[in-house]
Backbone as JSON, one array per atom type, in Angstrom:
{
  "sequence": "XXXXXXXXXXXXXXXXXXXXXXXXXXXXXXXXXXXXXXXXXXXXXXXXXXXXXXXXXXXXXXXXXXXXXXXXXXXXXXXXXXXXXXXXXXXXXXXXXXXXXXX",
  "N": [[-18.25, -85.07, -39.43], [-19.88, -82.06, -39.91], [-18.99, -78.72, -39.76], [-20.15, -75.55, -39.62], [-19.72, -72.15, -40.32], [-21.53, -69.28, -40.22], [-21.07, -66.36, -41.8], [-20.25, -62.85, -42.08], [-19.38, -60.98, -45.01], [-16.8, -58.99, -45.84], [-15.36, -61.07, -43.23], [-15.9, -60.15, -39.83], [-15.11, -59.36, -36.4], [-16.5, -61.26, -34.56], [-17.09, -63.23, -36.46], [-14.55, -64.02, -37.29], [-13.57, -65.07, -34.88], [-15.39, -67.2, -34.53], [-14.73, -68.74, -36.75], [-12.18, -69.55, -36.01], [-12.81, -71.06, -33.72], [-14.24, -73.1, -35.04], [-12.23, -74.3, -36.63], [-10.64, -75.31, -34.58], [-12.36, -77.16, -33.36], [-12.64, -78.94, -35.51], [-9.98, -79.84, -35.73], [-9.64, -81.15, -33.26], [-11.87, -82.89, -32.94], [-12.43, -83.9, -35.37], [-13.78, -83.54, -38.65], [-15.23, -81.35, -41.13], [-14.78, -78.0, -42.07], [-16.92, -75.44, -43.05], [-17.56, -72.34, -44.53], [-20.16, -70.07, -44.73], [-21.61, -67.53, -46.56], [-23.94, -64.81, -46.52], [-26.39, -64.44, -49.13], [-26.1, -62.11, -51.82], [-27.69, -59.07, -51.21], [-29.27, -60.11, -49.24], [-30.87, -59.96, -46.03], [-29.03, -58.7, -43.26], [-27.51, -60.93, -40.94], [-26.75, -62.28, -37.7], [-23.47, -63.62, -36.91], [-22.94, -67.17, -36.86], [-22.44, -70.41, -35.42], [-22.56, -73.64, -36.47], [-23.09, -77.08, -35.92], [-23.29, -79.99, -37.58], [-26.63, -80.02, -38.13], [-27.36, -78.43, -36.08], [-27.43, -75.42, -34.18], [-25.11, -73.59, -32.19], [-25.69, -71.74, -29.41], [-25.0, -68.5, -28.02], [-24.63, -68.01, -24.54], [-24.91, -65.49, -23.4], [-26.33, -64.23, -25.3], [-25.0, -62.75, -27.18], [-22.16, -63.26, -27.94], [-20.24, -66.16, -28.6], [-18.75, -68.06, -26.05], [-15.88, -69.99, -24.98], [-16.9, -71.98, -23.22], [-19.61, -71.98, -23.94], [-19.39, -73.07, -26.52], [-18.26, -75.6, -26.0], [-20.21, -76.74, -24.27], [-22.39, -76.57, -26.0], [-21.62, -78.33, -28.04], [-21.69, -80.74, -26.62], [-24.42, -80.84, -26.05], [-25.36, -81.26, -28.58], [-24.8, -83.84, -28.97], [-22.15, -84.46, -29.55], [-19.37, -86.29, -28.76], [-17.72, -84.94, -26.51], [-16.22, -85.65, -24.29], [-14.33, -87.4, -25.17], [-12.28, -85.84, -26.03], [-10.35, -84.48, -24.04], [-8.91, -82.1, -23.84], [-10.18, -80.2, -25.3], [-11.77, -77.99, -24.35], [-9.79, -76.41, -23.13], [-8.26, -75.77, -25.38], [-10.14, -74.29, -26.86], [-10.42, -72.14, -25.11], [-7.85, -71.08, -25.32], [-7.94, -70.2, -27.96], [-9.84, -68.14, -27.72], [-8.45, -66.41, -25.95], [-6.19, -65.74, -27.5], [-7.51, -64.43, -29.6], [-8.67, -62.22, -28.24], [-6.35, -60.93, -27.33], [-5.28, -60.2, -29.77], [-7.1, -58.3, -30.49], [-6.52, -56.29, -28.85], [-7.71, -56.18, -26.41]],
  "CA": [[-19.02, -84.02, -38.82], [-19.82, -80.8, -40.66], [-18.97, -77.54, -38.9], [-20.46, -74.43, -40.5], [-19.71, -70.8, -39.78], [-22.28, -68.31, -41.0], [-20.2, -65.21, -41.66], [-20.38, -61.69, -42.94], [-18.31, -60.89, -45.99], [-15.7, -59.73, -45.23], [-15.6, -61.44, -41.84], [-15.54, -59.21, -38.77], [-14.56, -59.93, -35.18], [-17.14, -62.52, -34.15], [-16.95, -64.21, -37.54], [-13.18, -64.51, -37.23], [-13.49, -65.91, -33.69], [-16.14, -68.42, -34.78], [-13.94, -69.55, -37.69], [-11.1, -70.16, -35.23], [-13.45, -72.14, -32.95], [-14.57, -74.19, -35.96], [-10.98, -74.99, -36.97], [-10.2, -76.05, -33.4], [-13.25, -78.31, -33.25], [-12.27, -79.88, -36.58], [-8.69, -80.45, -35.38], [-9.79, -82.03, -32.09], [-12.96, -83.87, -33.03], [-12.61, -84.34, -36.75], [-14.85, -82.85, -39.35], [-14.89, -80.4, -42.18], [-15.27, -76.65, -41.82], [-17.5, -74.74, -44.19], [-17.96, -70.97, -44.24], [-21.28, -69.7, -45.57], [-21.86, -66.08, -46.58], [-25.3, -64.52, -46.99], [-26.53, -64.09, -50.54], [-26.12, -60.67, -52.1], [-28.99, -58.46, -51.01], [-29.99, -60.74, -48.12], [-30.87, -59.2, -44.78], [-27.9, -59.07, -42.4], [-27.8, -61.83, -39.83], [-25.58, -62.41, -36.84], [-22.66, -64.8, -37.16], [-23.42, -68.37, -36.19], [-21.64, -71.63, -35.48], [-23.45, -74.8, -36.55], [-22.46, -78.39, -35.98], [-24.35, -80.76, -38.19], [-27.75, -79.12, -38.39], [-27.68, -77.71, -34.85], [-26.71, -74.18, -33.88], [-24.63, -73.38, -30.83], [-26.14, -70.4, -29.04], [-24.26, -67.85, -26.94], [-25.4, -67.88, -23.29], [-25.21, -64.08, -23.15], [-27.1, -63.72, -26.43], [-24.18, -61.91, -28.05], [-20.96, -63.85, -28.51], [-19.94, -67.48, -28.05], [-17.58, -68.26, -25.21], [-15.41, -71.38, -25.07], [-17.82, -72.87, -22.51], [-20.79, -72.11, -24.79], [-19.08, -73.99, -27.62], [-18.07, -76.93, -25.42], [-21.53, -77.21, -23.82], [-23.22, -76.73, -27.19], [-21.23, -79.57, -28.7], [-22.22, -81.85, -25.82], [-25.88, -80.84, -26.24], [-25.61, -81.76, -29.93], [-24.38, -85.25, -28.94], [-20.76, -84.65, -29.94], [-18.77, -86.87, -27.55], [-16.6, -84.07, -26.12], [-15.39, -86.31, -23.27], [-13.22, -88.08, -25.86], [-11.24, -84.86, -26.3], [-10.29, -83.78, -22.76], [-8.25, -80.79, -23.93], [-10.93, -79.33, -26.21], [-12.13, -76.73, -23.71], [-8.55, -75.64, -22.99], [-7.9, -75.24, -26.7], [-11.09, -73.23, -27.19], [-10.05, -70.99, -24.28], [-6.63, -70.5, -25.92], [-8.41, -69.48, -29.15], [-10.45, -66.89, -27.27], [-7.39, -65.56, -25.41], [-5.43, -65.23, -28.63], [-8.37, -63.49, -30.3], [-8.77, -61.01, -27.43], [-5.04, -60.27, -27.36], [-5.16, -59.61, -31.1], [-8.01, -57.15, -30.56], [-6.03, -55.27, -27.92], [-8.56, -56.17, -25.21]],
  "C": [[-18.8, -82.74, -39.63], [-19.93, -79.64, -39.67], [-19.11, -76.33, -39.82], [-20.4, -73.13, -39.73], [-20.51, -69.93, -40.74], [-21.59, -66.97, -40.74], [-20.64, -64.04, -42.53], [-19.25, -61.75, -43.97], [-17.98, -59.42, -46.2], [-15.99, -60.02, -43.76], [-15.13, -60.36, -40.88], [-15.02, -59.97, -37.56], [-15.17, -61.25, -34.78], [-16.98, -63.59, -35.21], [-15.56, -64.85, -37.5], [-13.0, -65.44, -36.03], [-14.2, -67.24, -33.94], [-15.41, -69.33, -35.77], [-12.8, -70.25, -36.95], [-11.65, -71.28, -34.33], [-13.7, -73.34, -33.85], [-13.33, -74.99, -36.34], [-10.5, -75.84, -35.8], [-11.06, -77.29, -33.19], [-12.87, -79.37, -34.28], [-10.96, -80.58, -36.26], [-8.84, -81.46, -34.26], [-10.74, -83.18, -32.34], [-13.13, -84.46, -34.41], [-13.77, -83.58, -37.38], [-14.31, -81.89, -40.38], [-15.54, -79.07, -41.87], [-15.76, -76.05, -43.12], [-17.87, -73.33, -43.71], [-19.03, -70.58, -45.25], [-21.49, -68.2, -45.43], [-23.29, -65.84, -47.05], [-25.29, -64.14, -48.47], [-26.55, -62.57, -50.69], [-27.55, -60.15, -51.93], [-29.8, -59.06, -49.87], [-29.89, -59.85, -46.89], [-29.68, -59.64, -43.92], [-28.37, -60.01, -41.28], [-26.56, -61.96, -38.97], [-24.76, -63.64, -37.21], [-23.21, -65.99, -36.37], [-22.42, -69.5, -36.37], [-22.6, -72.8, -35.42], [-22.61, -76.06, -36.6], [-23.53, -79.36, -36.43], [-25.44, -79.78, -38.57], [-28.09, -78.25, -37.18], [-26.81, -76.49, -34.64], [-26.27, -74.18, -32.43], [-24.94, -71.93, -30.47], [-25.28, -69.81, -27.93], [-25.14, -67.67, -25.71], [-25.79, -66.44, -23.01], [-26.01, -63.44, -24.28], [-26.3, -62.91, -27.42], [-23.03, -62.64, -28.74], [-20.66, -65.18, -27.82], [-18.68, -67.45, -27.21], [-17.09, -69.69, -25.42], [-16.36, -72.36, -24.38], [-19.12, -73.05, -23.29], [-20.56, -73.15, -25.88], [-18.98, -75.42, -27.08], [-19.42, -77.52, -24.99], [-22.47, -77.45, -25.0], [-22.9, -78.0, -27.95], [-21.8, -80.77, -27.96], [-23.73, -81.97, -26.02], [-26.26, -81.39, -27.61], [-25.11, -83.2, -30.1], [-23.0, -85.48, -29.54], [-20.05, -85.16, -28.69], [-17.52, -86.12, -27.09], [-15.71, -84.71, -25.06], [-14.21, -87.05, -23.9], [-12.05, -87.14, -26.13], [-11.07, -83.99, -25.07], [-9.66, -82.39, -22.82], [-9.0, -79.82, -24.83], [-11.26, -77.99, -25.57], [-10.9, -75.84, -23.53], [-8.14, -75.02, -24.33], [-8.84, -74.14, -27.15], [-10.79, -71.97, -26.38], [-8.8, -70.3, -24.83], [-6.99, -69.7, -27.18], [-8.98, -68.13, -28.74], [-9.39, -65.92, -26.74], [-6.58, -64.93, -26.53], [-6.22, -64.17, -29.41], [-8.44, -62.16, -29.54], [-7.47, -60.23, -27.4], [-4.83, -59.57, -28.7], [-6.02, -58.37, -31.28], [-7.54, -56.02, -29.67], [-6.88, -55.15, -26.68], [-7.82, -56.7, -24.02]]
}
């Protein structure tokens, strides 16, 4: 499974969070993480998390939550039920990220 993070260069907050989500997915479900940066001179785009060819969209339209990632994986036919602790691990990633931001 290919997990792609579309990131700014240098990565900012959401990009860093999405990279951590991607690493967690790869550790739990298997797969390879790839980070893609926009070409020089390209129009800015929001960070994104893709699994295979499908994008996982944030429910609030702004930032992915652990539940967004978990539900998005299921919608993309990733058998998340095989990894019962995946959601807990994604929540731990978010908590660690928020603590690091001082939130």
